[in-house]
Coordinates of C-alpha atoms in Angstrom, one line a residue:
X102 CA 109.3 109.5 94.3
X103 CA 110.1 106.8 91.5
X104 CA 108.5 105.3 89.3
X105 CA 108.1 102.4 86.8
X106 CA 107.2 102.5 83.7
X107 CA 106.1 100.1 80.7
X108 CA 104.5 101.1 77.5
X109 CA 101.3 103.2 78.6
X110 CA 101.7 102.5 82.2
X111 CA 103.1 104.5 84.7
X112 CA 103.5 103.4 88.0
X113 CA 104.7 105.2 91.7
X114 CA 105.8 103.0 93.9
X115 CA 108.0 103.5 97.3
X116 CA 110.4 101.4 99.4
X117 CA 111.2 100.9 103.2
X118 CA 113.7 99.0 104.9
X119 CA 115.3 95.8 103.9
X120 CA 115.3 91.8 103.7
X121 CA 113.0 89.8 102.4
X122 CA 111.1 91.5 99.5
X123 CA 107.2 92.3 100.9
X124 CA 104.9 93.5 98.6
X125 CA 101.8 95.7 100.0
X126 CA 99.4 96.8 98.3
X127 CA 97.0 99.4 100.6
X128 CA 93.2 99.1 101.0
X129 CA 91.3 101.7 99.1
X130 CA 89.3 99.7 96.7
X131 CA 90.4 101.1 93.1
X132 CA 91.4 104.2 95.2
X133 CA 94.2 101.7 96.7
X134 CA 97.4 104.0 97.1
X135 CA 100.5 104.8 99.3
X136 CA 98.8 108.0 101.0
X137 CA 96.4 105.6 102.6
X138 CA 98.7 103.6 104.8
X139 CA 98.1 106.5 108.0
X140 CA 94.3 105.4 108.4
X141 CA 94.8 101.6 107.2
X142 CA 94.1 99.3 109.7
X143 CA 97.7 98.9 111.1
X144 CA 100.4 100.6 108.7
X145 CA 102.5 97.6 106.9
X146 CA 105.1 99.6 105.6
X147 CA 106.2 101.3 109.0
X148 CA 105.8 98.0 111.1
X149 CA 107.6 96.1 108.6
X150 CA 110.3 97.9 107.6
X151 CA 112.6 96.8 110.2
X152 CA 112.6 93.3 109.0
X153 CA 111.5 93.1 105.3
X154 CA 112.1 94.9 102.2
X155 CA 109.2 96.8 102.1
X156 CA 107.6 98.1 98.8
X157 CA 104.1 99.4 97.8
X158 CA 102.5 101.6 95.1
X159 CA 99.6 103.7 93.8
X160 CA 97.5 101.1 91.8
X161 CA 97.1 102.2 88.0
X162 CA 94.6 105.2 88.3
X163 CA 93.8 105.5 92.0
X164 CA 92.4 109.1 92.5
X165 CA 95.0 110.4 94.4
X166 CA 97.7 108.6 93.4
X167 CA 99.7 109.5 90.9
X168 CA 100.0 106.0 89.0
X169 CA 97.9 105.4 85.3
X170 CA 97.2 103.4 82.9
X171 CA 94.5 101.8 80.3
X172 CA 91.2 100.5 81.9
X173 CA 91.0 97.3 80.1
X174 CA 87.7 95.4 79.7
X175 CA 89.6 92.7 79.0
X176 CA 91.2 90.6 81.6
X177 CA 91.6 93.8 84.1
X178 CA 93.0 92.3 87.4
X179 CA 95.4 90.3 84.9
X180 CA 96.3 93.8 83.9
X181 CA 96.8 94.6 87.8
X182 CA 99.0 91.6 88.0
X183 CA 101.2 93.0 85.1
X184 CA 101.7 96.1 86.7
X185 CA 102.9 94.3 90.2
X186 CA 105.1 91.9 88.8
X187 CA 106.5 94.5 86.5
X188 CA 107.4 96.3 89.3
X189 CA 108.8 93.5 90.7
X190 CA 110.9 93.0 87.5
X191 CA 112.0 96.6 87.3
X192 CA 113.6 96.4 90.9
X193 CA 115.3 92.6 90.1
X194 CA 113.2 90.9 92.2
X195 CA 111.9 87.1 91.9
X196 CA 110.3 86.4 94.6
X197 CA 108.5 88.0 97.1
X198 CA 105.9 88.2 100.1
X199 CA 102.6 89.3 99.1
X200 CA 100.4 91.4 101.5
X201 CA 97.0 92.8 100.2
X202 CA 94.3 94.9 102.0
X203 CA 91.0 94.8 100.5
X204 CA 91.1 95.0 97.2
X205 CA 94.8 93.8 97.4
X206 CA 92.8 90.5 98.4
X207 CA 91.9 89.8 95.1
X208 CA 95.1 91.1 93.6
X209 CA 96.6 88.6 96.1
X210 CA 95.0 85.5 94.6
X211 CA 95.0 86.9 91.2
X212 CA 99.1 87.0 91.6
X213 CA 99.4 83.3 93.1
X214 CA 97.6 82.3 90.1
X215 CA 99.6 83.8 87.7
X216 CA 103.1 83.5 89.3
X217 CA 102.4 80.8 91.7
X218 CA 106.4 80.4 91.7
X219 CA 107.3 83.9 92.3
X220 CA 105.0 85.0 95.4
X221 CA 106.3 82.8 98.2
X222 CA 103.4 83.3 100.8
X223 CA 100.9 85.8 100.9
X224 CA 98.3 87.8 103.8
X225 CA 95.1 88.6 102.8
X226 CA 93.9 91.7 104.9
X227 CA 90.1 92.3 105.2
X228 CA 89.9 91.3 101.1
X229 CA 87.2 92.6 98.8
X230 CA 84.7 89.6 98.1
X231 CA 81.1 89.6 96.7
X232 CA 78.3 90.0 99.7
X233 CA 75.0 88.3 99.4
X234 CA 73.5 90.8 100.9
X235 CA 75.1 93.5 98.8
X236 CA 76.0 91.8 95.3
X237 CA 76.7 94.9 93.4
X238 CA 78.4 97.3 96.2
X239 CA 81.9 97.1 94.6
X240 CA 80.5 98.2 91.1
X241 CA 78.3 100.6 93.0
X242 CA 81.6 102.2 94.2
X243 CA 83.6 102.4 91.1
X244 CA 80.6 104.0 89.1
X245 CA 79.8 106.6 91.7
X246 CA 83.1 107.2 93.6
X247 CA 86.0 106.2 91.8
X248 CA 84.8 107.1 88.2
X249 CA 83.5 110.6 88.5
X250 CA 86.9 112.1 89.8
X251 CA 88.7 109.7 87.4
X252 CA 86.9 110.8 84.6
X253 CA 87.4 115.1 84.4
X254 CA 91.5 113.9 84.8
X255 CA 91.1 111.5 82.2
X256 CA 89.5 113.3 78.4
X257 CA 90.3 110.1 77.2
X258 CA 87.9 107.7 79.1
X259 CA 84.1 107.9 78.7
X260 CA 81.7 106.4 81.2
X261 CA 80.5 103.5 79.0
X262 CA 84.4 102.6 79.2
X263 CA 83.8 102.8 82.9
X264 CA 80.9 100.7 82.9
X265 CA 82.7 98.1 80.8
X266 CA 86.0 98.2 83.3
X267 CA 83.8 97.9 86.2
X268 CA 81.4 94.9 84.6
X269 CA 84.9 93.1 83.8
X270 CA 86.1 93.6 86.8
X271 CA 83.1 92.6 89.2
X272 CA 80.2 91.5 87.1
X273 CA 81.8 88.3 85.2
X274 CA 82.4 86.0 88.1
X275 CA 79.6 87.7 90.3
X276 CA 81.1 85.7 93.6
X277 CA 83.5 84.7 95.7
X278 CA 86.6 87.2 95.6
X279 CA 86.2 88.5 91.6
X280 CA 89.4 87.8 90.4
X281 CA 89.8 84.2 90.4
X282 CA 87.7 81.0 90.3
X283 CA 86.8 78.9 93.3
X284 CA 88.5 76.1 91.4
X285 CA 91.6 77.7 91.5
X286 CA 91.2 78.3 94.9
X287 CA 90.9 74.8 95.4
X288 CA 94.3 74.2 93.6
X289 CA 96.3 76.9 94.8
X290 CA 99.4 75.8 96.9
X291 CA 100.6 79.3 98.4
X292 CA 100.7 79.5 101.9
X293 CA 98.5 82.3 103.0
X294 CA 97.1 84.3 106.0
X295 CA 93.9 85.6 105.8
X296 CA 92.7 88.6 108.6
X297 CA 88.9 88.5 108.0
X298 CA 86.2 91.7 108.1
X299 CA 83.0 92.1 107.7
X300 CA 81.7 95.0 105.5
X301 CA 79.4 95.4 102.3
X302 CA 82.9 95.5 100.5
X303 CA 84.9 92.9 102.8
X304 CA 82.0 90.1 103.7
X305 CA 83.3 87.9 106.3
X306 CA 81.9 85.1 104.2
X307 CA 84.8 85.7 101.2
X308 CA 87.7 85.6 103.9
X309 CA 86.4 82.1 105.3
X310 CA 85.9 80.7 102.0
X311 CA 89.6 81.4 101.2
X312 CA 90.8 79.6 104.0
X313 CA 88.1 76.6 103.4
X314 CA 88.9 76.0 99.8
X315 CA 92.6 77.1 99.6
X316 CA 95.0 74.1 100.8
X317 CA 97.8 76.2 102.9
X318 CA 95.5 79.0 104.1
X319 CA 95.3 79.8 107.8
X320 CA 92.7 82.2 109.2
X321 CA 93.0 84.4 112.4
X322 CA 90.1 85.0 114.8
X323 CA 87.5 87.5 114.5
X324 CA 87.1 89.6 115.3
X325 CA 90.9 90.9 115.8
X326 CA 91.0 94.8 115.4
X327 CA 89.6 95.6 119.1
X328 CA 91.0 95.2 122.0
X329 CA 94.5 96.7 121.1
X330 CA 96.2 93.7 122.7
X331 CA 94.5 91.3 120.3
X332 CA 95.3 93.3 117.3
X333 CA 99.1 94.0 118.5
X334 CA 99.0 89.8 118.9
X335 CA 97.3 89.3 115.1
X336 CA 100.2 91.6 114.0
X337 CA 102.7 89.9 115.6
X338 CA 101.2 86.2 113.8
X339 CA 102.0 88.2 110.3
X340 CA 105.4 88.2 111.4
X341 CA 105.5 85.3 112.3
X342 CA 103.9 83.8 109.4
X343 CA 106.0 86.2 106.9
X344 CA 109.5 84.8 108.9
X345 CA 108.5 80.9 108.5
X346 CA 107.8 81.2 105.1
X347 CA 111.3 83.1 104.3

């Protein structure tokens, strides 16, 4: 299993297949890593491999996984966006598919911002956004999931750095999909397919304000997962969307 390194950060990552580099990031929340593909919603890197370079990776301290890093309070899904595109760099590649599940929603947008030239189209599956109806279920999450297995593996973390990570991370811009501003949404010219949910932690409402306010976003029906016809056909539109955009 290899992995990348940089400073402080360590990260595992895995390949599949080849072509066109596609980047996919499982769902998981800050749990998101590569033994989650079996029970994701359809399994990117298997269906994928036979056409795209397929690559994906434990996010920096997914319980689980066996990536790690600092928790920054500062700018943390910038720091996500470092680790990705360092990846990226490490295996020589400019530019790349994105495809994020859930929290990979946000890293998604968070990347387009940051490297609008480098990630050449990206699908947004079921992404993490804030729910009216459940404002603080992502911070909820990290403090009473993700943080207490983190923190017996980690002597050098406390939980007030937790609390600090976690207010950075979903606290600051209370809305929309955390990571970056509607405004940029507004401005951002990557093409994009978003596959819409609706959970306390993937609000329909976030997936059809992407594809309101960002310019070359197209949105599938919902909902797509049931029958199994309908969900083979929403598949088959990520291929297709992934092959125009080559």
């Amino acid at each position: 299993m290899p992995f990348y390194e940089r400073g402080d950060v360590r990260i595992r990552y895995e390949e599949a297949g080849s072509g066109f580099p596609l980047l996919v990031t499982p769902g998981g929340g800050l749990n998101s890593r590569v033994s989650n593909w079996p029970t994701a919603v359809f399994n990117a890197m298997e269906i994928f491999k036979d056409e795209f370079h397929c690559i994906t990776m434990d996010q920096r301290n997914a319980n689980g996984g066996e990536s790690s890093g600092p928790i920054p309070a500062s700018d943390p899904w910038g720091a996500f966006a470092d680790d990705q595109l360092g990846l990226m760099d490490h295996l020589g590649i400019k530019q790349f598919f994105f495809m994020g599940y859930c929290i990979g929603g946000c890293f998604a947008l968070k990347l387009m911002e940051r490297a609008p030239e480098r990630v050449v189209a990206g699908v947004l599956v079921q992404t993490v956004g804030h729910h009216p109806e459940h404002p603080d279920y992502m911070y909820n999450s990290g403090r009473d999931v993700w943080a207490p297995e983190l923190l017996p593996r980690r002597p050098d973390l406390n939980m007030d750095q937790v609390e600090r990570y976690l207010h950075a991370l979903y606290r600051e811009r209370p809305e929309f999909v955390y990571s970056v501003s509607r405004e940029f949404a507004r401005s951002c010219q990557t093409p994009m397919l978003v596959l819409p949910d609706e959970t306390p932690a993937h609000p329909l409402v976030s997936s059809i304000e992407v594809a309101s306010l960002c310019p070359n976003a197209e949105i599938t029906v919902f909902p797509w997962r049931e029958p199994p016809e309908l969900k083979a056909r929403t598949i088959d539109r990520v291929r297709k969307f992934l092959r125009a955009h080559q």
